[in-house]
Short mmCIF file of C-alpha atoms in Angstrom, two decimals:
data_model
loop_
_atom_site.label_atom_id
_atom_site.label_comp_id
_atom_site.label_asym_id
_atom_site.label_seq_id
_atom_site.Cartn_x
_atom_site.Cartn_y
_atom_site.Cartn_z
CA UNK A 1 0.00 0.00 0.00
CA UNK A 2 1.18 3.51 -0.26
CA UNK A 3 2.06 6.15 2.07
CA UNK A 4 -0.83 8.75 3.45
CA UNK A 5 0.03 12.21 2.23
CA UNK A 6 -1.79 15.50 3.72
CA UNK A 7 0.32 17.98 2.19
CA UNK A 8 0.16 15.90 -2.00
CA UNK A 9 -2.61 18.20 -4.02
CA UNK A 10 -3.76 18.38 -7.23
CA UNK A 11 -5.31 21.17 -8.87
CA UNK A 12 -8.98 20.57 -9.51
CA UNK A 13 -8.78 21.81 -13.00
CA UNK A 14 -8.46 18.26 -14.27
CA UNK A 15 -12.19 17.19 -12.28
CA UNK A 16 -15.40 16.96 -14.72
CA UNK A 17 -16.79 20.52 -14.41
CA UNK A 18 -20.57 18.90 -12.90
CA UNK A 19 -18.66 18.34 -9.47
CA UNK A 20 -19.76 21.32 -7.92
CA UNK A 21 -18.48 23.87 -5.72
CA UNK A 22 -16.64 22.24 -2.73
CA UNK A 23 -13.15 21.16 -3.23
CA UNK A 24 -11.51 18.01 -2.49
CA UNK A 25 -9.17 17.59 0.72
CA UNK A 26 -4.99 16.49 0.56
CA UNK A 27 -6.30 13.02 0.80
CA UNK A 28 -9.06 13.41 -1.74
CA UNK A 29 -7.13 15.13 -3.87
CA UNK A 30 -4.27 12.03 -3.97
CA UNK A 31 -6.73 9.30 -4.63
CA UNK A 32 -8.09 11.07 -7.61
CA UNK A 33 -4.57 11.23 -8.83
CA UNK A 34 -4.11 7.80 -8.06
CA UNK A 35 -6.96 7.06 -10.10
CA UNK A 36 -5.27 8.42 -13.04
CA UNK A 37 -1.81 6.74 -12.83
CA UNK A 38 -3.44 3.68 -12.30
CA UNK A 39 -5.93 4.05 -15.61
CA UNK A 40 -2.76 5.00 -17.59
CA UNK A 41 -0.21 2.51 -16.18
CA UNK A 42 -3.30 -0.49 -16.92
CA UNK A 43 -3.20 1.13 -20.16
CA UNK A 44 -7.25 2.19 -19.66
CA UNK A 45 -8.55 5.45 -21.78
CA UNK A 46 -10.76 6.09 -19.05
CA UNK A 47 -11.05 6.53 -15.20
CA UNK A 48 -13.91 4.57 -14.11
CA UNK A 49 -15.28 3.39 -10.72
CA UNK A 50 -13.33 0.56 -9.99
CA UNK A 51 -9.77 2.76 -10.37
CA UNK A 52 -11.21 5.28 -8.12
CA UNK A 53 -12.51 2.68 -5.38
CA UNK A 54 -8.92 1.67 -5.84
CA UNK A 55 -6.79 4.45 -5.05
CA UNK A 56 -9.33 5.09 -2.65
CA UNK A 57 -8.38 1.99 -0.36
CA UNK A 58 -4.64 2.22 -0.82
CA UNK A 59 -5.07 5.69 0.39
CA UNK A 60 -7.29 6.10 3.09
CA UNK A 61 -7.37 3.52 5.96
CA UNK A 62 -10.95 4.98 7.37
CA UNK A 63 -12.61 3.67 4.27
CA UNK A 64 -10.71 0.01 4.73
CA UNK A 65 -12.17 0.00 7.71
CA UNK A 66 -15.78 1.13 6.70
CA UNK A 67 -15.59 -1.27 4.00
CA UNK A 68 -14.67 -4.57 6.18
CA UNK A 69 -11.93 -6.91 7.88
CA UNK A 70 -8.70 -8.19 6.79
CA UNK A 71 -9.88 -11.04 4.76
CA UNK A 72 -12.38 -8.98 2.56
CA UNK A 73 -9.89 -6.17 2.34
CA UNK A 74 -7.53 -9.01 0.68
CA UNK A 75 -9.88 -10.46 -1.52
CA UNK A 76 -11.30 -7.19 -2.78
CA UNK A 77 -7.93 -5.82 -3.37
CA UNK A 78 -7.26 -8.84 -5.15
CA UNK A 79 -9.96 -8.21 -7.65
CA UNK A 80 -8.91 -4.81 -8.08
CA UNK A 81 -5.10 -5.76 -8.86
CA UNK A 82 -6.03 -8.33 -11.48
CA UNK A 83 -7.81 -5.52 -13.00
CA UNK A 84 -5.76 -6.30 -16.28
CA UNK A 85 -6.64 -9.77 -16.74
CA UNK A 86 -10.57 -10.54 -16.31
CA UNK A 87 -12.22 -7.19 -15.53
CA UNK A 88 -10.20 -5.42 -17.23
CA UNK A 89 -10.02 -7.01 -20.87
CA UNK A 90 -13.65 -6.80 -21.14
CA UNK A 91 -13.88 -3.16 -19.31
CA UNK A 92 -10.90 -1.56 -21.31
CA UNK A 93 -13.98 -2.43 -24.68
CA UNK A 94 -16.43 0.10 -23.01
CA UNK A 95 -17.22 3.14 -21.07
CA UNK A 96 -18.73 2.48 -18.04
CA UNK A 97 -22.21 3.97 -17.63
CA UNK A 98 -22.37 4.21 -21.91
CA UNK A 99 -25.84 3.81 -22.94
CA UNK A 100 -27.50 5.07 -19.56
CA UNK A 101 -29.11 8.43 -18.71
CA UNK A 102 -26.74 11.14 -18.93
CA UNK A 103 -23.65 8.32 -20.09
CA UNK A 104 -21.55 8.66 -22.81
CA UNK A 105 -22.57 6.33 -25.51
CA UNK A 106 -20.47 4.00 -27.96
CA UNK A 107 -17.09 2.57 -27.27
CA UNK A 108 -14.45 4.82 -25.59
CA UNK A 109 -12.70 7.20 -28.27
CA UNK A 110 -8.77 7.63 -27.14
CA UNK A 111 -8.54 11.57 -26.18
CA UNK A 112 -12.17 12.72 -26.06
CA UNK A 113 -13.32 14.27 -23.51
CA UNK A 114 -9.88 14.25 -21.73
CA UNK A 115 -10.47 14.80 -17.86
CA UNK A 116 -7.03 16.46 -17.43
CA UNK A 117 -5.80 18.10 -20.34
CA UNK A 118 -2.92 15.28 -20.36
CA UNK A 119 -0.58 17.54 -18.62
CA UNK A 120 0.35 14.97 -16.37
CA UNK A 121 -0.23 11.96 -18.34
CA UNK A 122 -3.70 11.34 -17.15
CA UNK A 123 -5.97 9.24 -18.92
CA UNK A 124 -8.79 10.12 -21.31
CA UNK A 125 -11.94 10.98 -20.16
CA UNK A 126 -13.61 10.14 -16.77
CA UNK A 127 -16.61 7.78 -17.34
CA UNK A 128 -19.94 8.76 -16.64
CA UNK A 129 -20.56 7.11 -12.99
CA UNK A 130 -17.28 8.13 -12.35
CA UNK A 131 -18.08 11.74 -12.80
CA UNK A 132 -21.34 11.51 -11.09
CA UNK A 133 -19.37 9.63 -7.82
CA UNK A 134 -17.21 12.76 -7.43
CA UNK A 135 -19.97 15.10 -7.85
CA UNK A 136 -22.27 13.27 -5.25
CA UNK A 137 -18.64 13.54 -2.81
CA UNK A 138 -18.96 17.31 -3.62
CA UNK A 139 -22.14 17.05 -2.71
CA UNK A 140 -22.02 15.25 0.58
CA UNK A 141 -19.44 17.27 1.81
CA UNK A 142 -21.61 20.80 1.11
CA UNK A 143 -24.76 19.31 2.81
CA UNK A 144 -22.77 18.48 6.02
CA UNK A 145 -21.18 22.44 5.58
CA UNK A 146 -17.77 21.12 4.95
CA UNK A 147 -15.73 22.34 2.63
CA UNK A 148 -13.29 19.83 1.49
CA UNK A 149 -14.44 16.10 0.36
CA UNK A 150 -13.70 12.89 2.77
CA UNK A 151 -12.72 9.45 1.73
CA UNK A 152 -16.49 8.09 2.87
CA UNK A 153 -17.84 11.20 0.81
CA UNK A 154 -16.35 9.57 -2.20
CA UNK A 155 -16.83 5.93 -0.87
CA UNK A 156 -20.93 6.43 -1.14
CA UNK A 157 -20.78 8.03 -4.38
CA UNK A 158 -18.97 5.33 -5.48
CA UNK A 159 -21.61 3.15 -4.39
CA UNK A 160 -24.42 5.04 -5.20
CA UNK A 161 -25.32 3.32 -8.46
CA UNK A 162 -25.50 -0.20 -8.62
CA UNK A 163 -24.09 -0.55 -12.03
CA UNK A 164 -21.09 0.69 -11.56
CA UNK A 165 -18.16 -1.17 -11.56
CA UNK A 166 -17.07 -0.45 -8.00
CA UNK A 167 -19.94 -2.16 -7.10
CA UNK A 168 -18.91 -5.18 -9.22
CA UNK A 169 -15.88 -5.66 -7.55
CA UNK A 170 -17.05 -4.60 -4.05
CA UNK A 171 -20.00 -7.21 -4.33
CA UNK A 172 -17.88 -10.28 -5.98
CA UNK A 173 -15.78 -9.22 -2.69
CA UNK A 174 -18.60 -10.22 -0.61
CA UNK A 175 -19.03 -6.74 0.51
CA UNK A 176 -23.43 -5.57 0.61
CA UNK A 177 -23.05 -2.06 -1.22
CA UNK A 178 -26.88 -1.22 -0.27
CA UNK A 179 -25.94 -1.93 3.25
CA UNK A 180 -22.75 0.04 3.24
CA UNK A 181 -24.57 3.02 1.49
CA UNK A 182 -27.23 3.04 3.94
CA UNK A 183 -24.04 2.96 6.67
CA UNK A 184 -22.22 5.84 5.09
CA UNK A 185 -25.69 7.82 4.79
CA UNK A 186 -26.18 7.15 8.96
CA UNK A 187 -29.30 4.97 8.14
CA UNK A 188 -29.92 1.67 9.65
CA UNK A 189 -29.37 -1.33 6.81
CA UNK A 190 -32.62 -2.68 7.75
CA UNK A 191 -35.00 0.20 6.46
CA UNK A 192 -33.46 -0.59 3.10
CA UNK A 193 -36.37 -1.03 0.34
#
């Protein structure tokens, strides 16, 4: 796993513009960039879900906690690593949330839409739950009058739609993304529709 960093940011420049006001914390900030080095070093022309949910466990030890023990933390990173073999093949053929309200549609297109101007190498454009996860961190963090984004912020967006691909992995993993969103939103898992 890598290092914490509080004083690593990023400029938000690089963020899809529908992610609202409120900025993302040191922390935030690094597992977005994660997210990017780890779409271009698997050779992916998008940042999707699953690379965020990623970054976001090597980075923030609060969210492997939220998300479970030991053994599911190894298995789900597990899934994630392999990301190249598996998932991966059949992901890199798509972009995740093509085809649904608001989604891009059609197979990805190298360089359109490019999330970060490929300053720093970043890969092409976010996908479409991708972009809405980050916005519904933005707005988590507003509604509780905070100004800077938290790992469980991004966590529940990332969980919010249950066709994304961090929810793939996260369920294969064993892991109940309903109950965990109903956690993360302070509502007990049992009021669940």
């Amino acid at each position: 796993m890598q290092p914490r960093t509080s004083r690593w940011s990023i400029p938000e420049q690089g963020l899809p513009s529908a992610c609202g006001d409120a900025g993302l914390g040191a922390e935030s900030a690094a597992v977005v960039a994660g997210a990017r080095r780890r779409a271009v070093r698997d050779g992916d022309r998008q940042v999707d879900t699953a690379h965020l949910l990623h970054s976001l466990l090597e980075h923030d030890p609060g969210v492997r906690a939220v998300v479970g023990g030991a053994p599911r933390l190894a298995r789900l990173l597990g899934y994630l690593v392999q990301r190249s073999i598996g998932y991966g093949l059949r992901w890199q053929r798509t972009v995740e949330g093509a085809g649904l309200p608001g989604g891009a549609a059609g197979p990805v297109r190298h360089g359109a839409g490019r999330a970060g101007g490929g300053a720093h190498g970043d890969a092409g454009p976010w996908s479409p739950l991708a972009a809405a996860a980050l916005a519904e961190a933005r707005r988590r963090a507003r509604r509780r009058g905070a100004t800077r984004t938290t790992g469980t912020d991004l966590l529940a967006g990332l969980v919010m739609d249950p066709r994304s691909r961090a929810v793939e992995v996260l369920e294969r993993a064993g892991v109940r993304t309903r109950e965990l969103g109903a956690r993360l939103d302070g509502r007990p898992a049992d009021v669940l529709p």
